[in-house]
């Protein structure tokens, strides 16, 4: 990151633009931001991006250190028309593969 953290979408965009390899991938990214302030009060937040069939599950102990871990957040898989074998993907292709593809 060249100019500091500006959120997950600019971070993914910058990473995509910094690569030249052709291909596609799914993506899950979670960033814990301990510096967010709302009305001057510190409010740690988690920023999440999930593209494709990746899933993120956040577990938390709700009643002390000896309590069991329980799910408090999860992302949903993203698939094209709901088909199991067609997850959404980030892709970079060239004219040999698809002359009409735009990034």
Coordinates of N, CA and C in Angstrom, one line a residue:
X1 N 0.9 -1.2 0.0 CA 0.0 0.0 0.0 C 0.9 1.2 0.0
X2 N 0.7 2.1 -0.9 CA 1.6 3.2 -1.1 C 1.2 4.4 -0.3
X3 N -0.1 4.7 -0.1 CA -0.5 5.9 0.6 C -1.2 5.7 2.0
X4 N -1.0 4.5 2.6 CA -1.7 4.2 3.8 C -3.0 3.5 3.5
X5 N -3.5 2.9 4.5 CA -4.7 2.1 4.4 C -5.9 3.0 4.2
X6 N -6.7 2.7 3.1 CA -7.9 3.5 2.8 C -9.1 2.7 2.7
X7 N -9.1 1.5 3.2 CA -10.2 0.5 3.1 C -9.9 -0.7 2.3
X8 N -10.7 -1.7 2.4 CA -10.4 -3.0 1.7 C -10.6 -2.9 0.2
X9 N -11.5 -2.1 -0.3 CA -11.7 -2.1 -1.8 C -10.5 -1.4 -2.5
X10 N -10.0 -0.3 -2.1 CA -8.8 0.3 -2.7 C -7.6 -0.6 -2.5
X11 N -7.5 -1.4 -1.4 CA -6.4 -2.3 -1.2 C -6.4 -3.4 -2.2
X12 N -7.6 -4.0 -2.5 CA -7.7 -5.1 -3.5 C -7.4 -4.5 -4.9
X13 N -8.0 -3.3 -5.2 CA -7.8 -2.7 -6.5 C -6.3 -2.5 -6.7
X14 N -5.6 -1.9 -5.7 CA -4.1 -1.7 -5.8 C -3.4 -3.0 -6.1
X15 N -3.7 -4.1 -5.3 CA -3.1 -5.4 -5.5 C -3.3 -5.9 -6.9
X16 N -4.6 -5.8 -7.4 CA -4.9 -6.2 -8.8 C -4.1 -5.5 -9.8
X17 N -4.0 -4.2 -9.7 CA -3.3 -3.3 -10.6 C -1.8 -3.6 -10.6
X18 N -1.3 -4.1 -9.5 CA 0.2 -4.3 -9.3 C 0.6 -5.7 -9.9
X19 N -0.4 -6.5 -10.3 CA -0.1 -7.8 -10.9 C -0.2 -7.8 -12.4
X20 N 0.5 -8.7 -13.1 CA 0.3 -8.8 -14.5 C -0.1 -10.2 -15.0
X21 N -0.1 -11.1 -14.0 CA -0.4 -12.5 -14.4 C -1.8 -12.7 -14.8
X22 N -2.0 -13.5 -15.8 CA -3.3 -13.8 -16.3 C -3.9 -15.0 -15.5
X23 N -5.2 -14.9 -15.3 CA -5.9 -16.0 -14.6 C -7.0 -15.4 -13.7
X24 N -7.6 -16.3 -12.9 CA -8.7 -15.9 -12.0 C -8.5 -16.5 -10.7
X25 N -9.2 -15.9 -9.7 CA -9.1 -16.3 -8.3 C -10.4 -15.9 -7.6
X26 N -10.7 -16.6 -6.5 CA -11.6 -16.1 -5.5 C -10.9 -15.4 -4.5
X27 N -11.6 -14.7 -3.6 CA -10.9 -13.8 -2.7 C -11.7 -13.7 -1.4
X28 N -11.0 -13.8 -0.2 CA -11.5 -13.4 1.0 C -10.5 -12.6 1.8
X29 N -10.9 -11.4 2.2 CA -9.9 -10.5 2.9 C -10.7 -9.9 4.1
X30 N -10.0 -10.0 5.3 CA -10.6 -9.4 6.5 C -9.5 -8.6 7.1
X31 N -9.9 -7.3 7.5 CA -8.9 -6.4 8.0 C -9.5 -5.9 9.4
X32 N -8.7 -6.1 10.4 CA -9.1 -5.5 11.7 C -8.6 -4.1 11.8
X33 N -9.5 -3.1 12.0 CA -9.1 -1.7 12.1 C -9.3 -1.2 13.5
X34 N -8.3 -1.1 14.2 CA -8.4 -0.7 15.6 C -8.3 0.9 15.8
X35 N -8.4 1.6 14.7 CA -8.3 3.1 14.7 C -9.6 3.8 14.4
X36 N -10.6 3.1 14.1 CA -11.9 3.7 13.7 C -12.5 4.5 14.8
X37 N -12.9 5.7 14.6 CA -13.5 6.5 15.6 C -14.9 7.0 15.1
X38 N -15.9 6.8 16.0 CA -17.3 7.3 15.7 C -17.6 8.3 16.8
X39 N -17.9 9.5 16.4 CA -18.2 10.6 17.4 C -17.1 10.7 18.4
X40 N -15.9 10.5 17.9 CA -14.7 10.7 18.8 C -14.4 9.5 19.6
X41 N -15.2 8.5 19.6 CA -15.0 7.3 20.5 C -14.4 6.2 19.6
X42 N -13.4 5.5 20.2 CA -12.8 4.4 19.5 C -13.7 3.2 19.3
X43 N -13.9 2.7 18.1 CA -14.8 1.6 17.7 C -14.0 0.7 16.8
X44 N -13.3 -0.3 17.3 CA -12.6 -1.3 16.4 C -13.7 -1.9 15.5
X45 N -13.3 -2.1 14.2 CA -14.2 -2.7 13.2 C -13.4 -3.7 12.4
X46 N -14.2 -4.6 11.7 CA -13.6 -5.5 10.8 C -14.2 -5.2 9.4
X47 N -13.3 -5.0 8.5 CA -13.8 -4.8 7.1 C -13.5 -6.1 6.3
X48 N -14.6 -6.6 5.6 CA -14.5 -7.9 5.0 C -14.9 -7.8 3.5
X49 N -14.1 -8.4 2.6 CA -14.5 -8.6 1.2 C -14.4 -10.1 0.9
X50 N -15.5 -10.6 0.3 CA -15.5 -12.0 0.0 C -16.1 -12.1 -1.4
X51 N -15.3 -12.7 -2.3 CA -15.7 -12.8 -3.7 C -15.6 -14.3 -4.1
X52 N -16.7 -14.9 -4.5 CA -16.6 -16.3 -4.9 C -17.0 -17.3 -3.8
X53 N -16.5 -18.5 -3.8 CA -16.9 -19.5 -2.9 C -16.1 -19.6 -1.6
X54 N -15.3 -18.5 -1.3 CA -14.6 -18.4 0.0 C -15.7 -18.0 1.1
X55 N -15.4 -18.4 2.3 CA -16.2 -18.1 3.4 C -15.4 -17.6 4.6
X56 N -15.9 -16.7 5.3 CA -15.2 -16.2 6.5 C -16.1 -16.5 7.7
X57 N -15.6 -17.1 8.7 CA -16.4 -17.3 9.9 C -15.7 -16.7 11.1
X58 N -16.4 -15.9 11.8 CA -15.8 -15.3 13.0 C -16.4 -15.9 14.3
X59 N -15.6 -16.5 15.1 CA -16.0 -17.1 16.3 C -15.6 -16.3 17.5
X60 N -16.4 -16.4 18.6 CA -16.2 -15.5 19.7 C -16.7 -16.3 21.0
X61 N -15.9 -16.1 22.1 CA -16.4 -16.6 23.4 C -17.2 -15.5 24.0
X62 N -18.5 -15.8 24.2 CA -19.5 -14.8 24.6 C -19.5 -14.7 26.2
X63 N -19.1 -15.7 26.9 CA -19.2 -15.7 28.3 C -17.9 -16.0 29.0
X64 N -16.8 -15.4 28.7 CA -15.6 -15.6 29.4 C -14.7 -16.6 28.6
X65 N -13.4 -16.7 29.1 CA -12.4 -17.5 28.4 C -12.8 -19.0 28.4
X66 N -13.5 -19.5 29.3 CA -13.8 -21.0 29.3 C -15.1 -21.3 28.6
X67 N -15.8 -20.3 28.1 CA -17.0 -20.6 27.3 C -16.7 -21.1 25.9
X68 N -17.6 -21.8 25.3 CA -17.3 -22.3 24.0 C -17.3 -21.2 22.9
X69 N -16.6 -21.5 21.9 CA -16.6 -20.5 20.7 C -17.9 -20.7 20.0
X70 N -18.5 -19.6 19.6 CA -19.8 -19.6 18.9 C -19.7 -18.7 17.7
X71 N -20.3 -19.0 16.6 CA -20.2 -18.1 15.4 C -21.0 -16.8 15.7
X72 N -20.4 -15.7 15.4 CA -21.0 -14.4 15.5 C -21.1 -13.7 14.2
X73 N -20.5 -14.2 13.1 CA -20.5 -13.6 11.8 C -20.0 -14.6 10.8
X74 N -20.7 -14.6 9.6 CA -20.1 -15.4 8.5 C -20.5 -14.8 7.2
X75 N -19.7 -15.0 6.2 CA -20.0 -14.5 4.9 C -20.7 -15.6 4.1
X76 N -21.4 -15.2 3.1 CA -22.1 -16.2 2.2 C -21.3 -16.4 0.9
X77 N -21.3 -17.6 0.4 CA -20.6 -17.9 -0.9 C -21.4 -17.1 -2.0
X78 N -20.6 -16.7 -3.0 CA -21.2 -16.0 -4.1 C -20.9 -16.8 -5.4
X79 N -22.0 -17.2 -6.0 CA -21.9 -18.1 -7.2 C -22.8 -17.5 -8.3
X80 N -22.3 -17.7 -9.5 CA -23.1 -17.3 -10.7 C -24.3 -18.1 -10.8
X81 N -25.5 -17.5 -10.7 CA -26.8 -18.1 -10.8 C -27.0 -19.3 -9.8
X82 N -26.2 -19.2 -8.7 CA -26.3 -20.3 -7.7 C -25.7 -21.6 -8.0
X83 N -25.0 -21.7 -9.1 CA -24.4 -23.0 -9.5 C -23.1 -23.3 -8.6
X84 N -23.0 -24.5 -8.1 CA -21.9 -24.9 -7.2 C -20.6 -24.7 -7.9
X85 N -20.5 -25.0 -9.2 CA -19.2 -25.0 -9.9 C -18.9 -23.7 -10.6
X86 N -19.6 -22.7 -10.3 CA -19.4 -21.4 -10.9 C -19.3 -20.2 -9.9
X87 N -18.2 -20.2 -9.1 CA -18.1 -19.1 -8.2 C -17.7 -17.8 -8.9
X88 N -18.2 -16.7 -8.3 CA -17.7 -15.4 -8.8 C -16.2 -15.4 -8.7
X89 N -15.5 -14.7 -9.6 CA -14.0 -14.6 -9.5 C -13.5 -13.3 -10.0
X90 N -12.3 -12.9 -9.4 CA -11.6 -11.8 -10.0 C -10.8 -12.4 -11.2
X91 N -10.7 -11.7 -12.3 CA -10.0 -12.3 -13.4 C -9.2 -11.3 -14.2
X92 N -8.1 -11.7 -14.8 CA -7.4 -10.9 -15.8 C -7.1 -11.9 -16.9
X93 N -7.7 -11.5 -18.1 CA -7.5 -12.3 -19.3 C -7.0 -11.3 -20.4
X94 N -6.4 -11.9 -21.4 CA -6.0 -11.1 -22.6 C -6.9 -11.4 -23.8
X95 N -6.6 -10.7 -24.9 CA -7.4 -10.8 -26.1 C -7.4 -12.2 -26.7
X96 N -6.4 -13.0 -26.4 CA -6.4 -14.4 -26.9 C -7.5 -15.2 -26.3
X97 N -7.8 -14.9 -25.1 CA -8.9 -15.7 -24.3 C -10.2 -15.1 -24.6
X98 N -10.4 -13.8 -24.5 CA -11.7 -13.2 -24.7 C -11.4 -11.7 -25.2
X99 N -11.6 -11.5 -26.5 CA -11.3 -10.1 -27.0 C -12.3 -9.1 -26.5
X100 N -13.4 -9.5 -26.0 CA -14.4 -8.5 -25.5 C -14.4 -8.3 -24.0
X101 N -13.5 -8.9 -23.3 CA -13.4 -8.8 -21.8 C -12.8 -7.5 -21.4
X102 N -13.4 -6.8 -20.5 CA -12.8 -5.6 -19.9 C -12.7 -5.7 -18.4
X103 N -11.6 -5.2 -17.9 CA -11.4 -5.3 -16.4 C -12.2 -4.3 -15.6

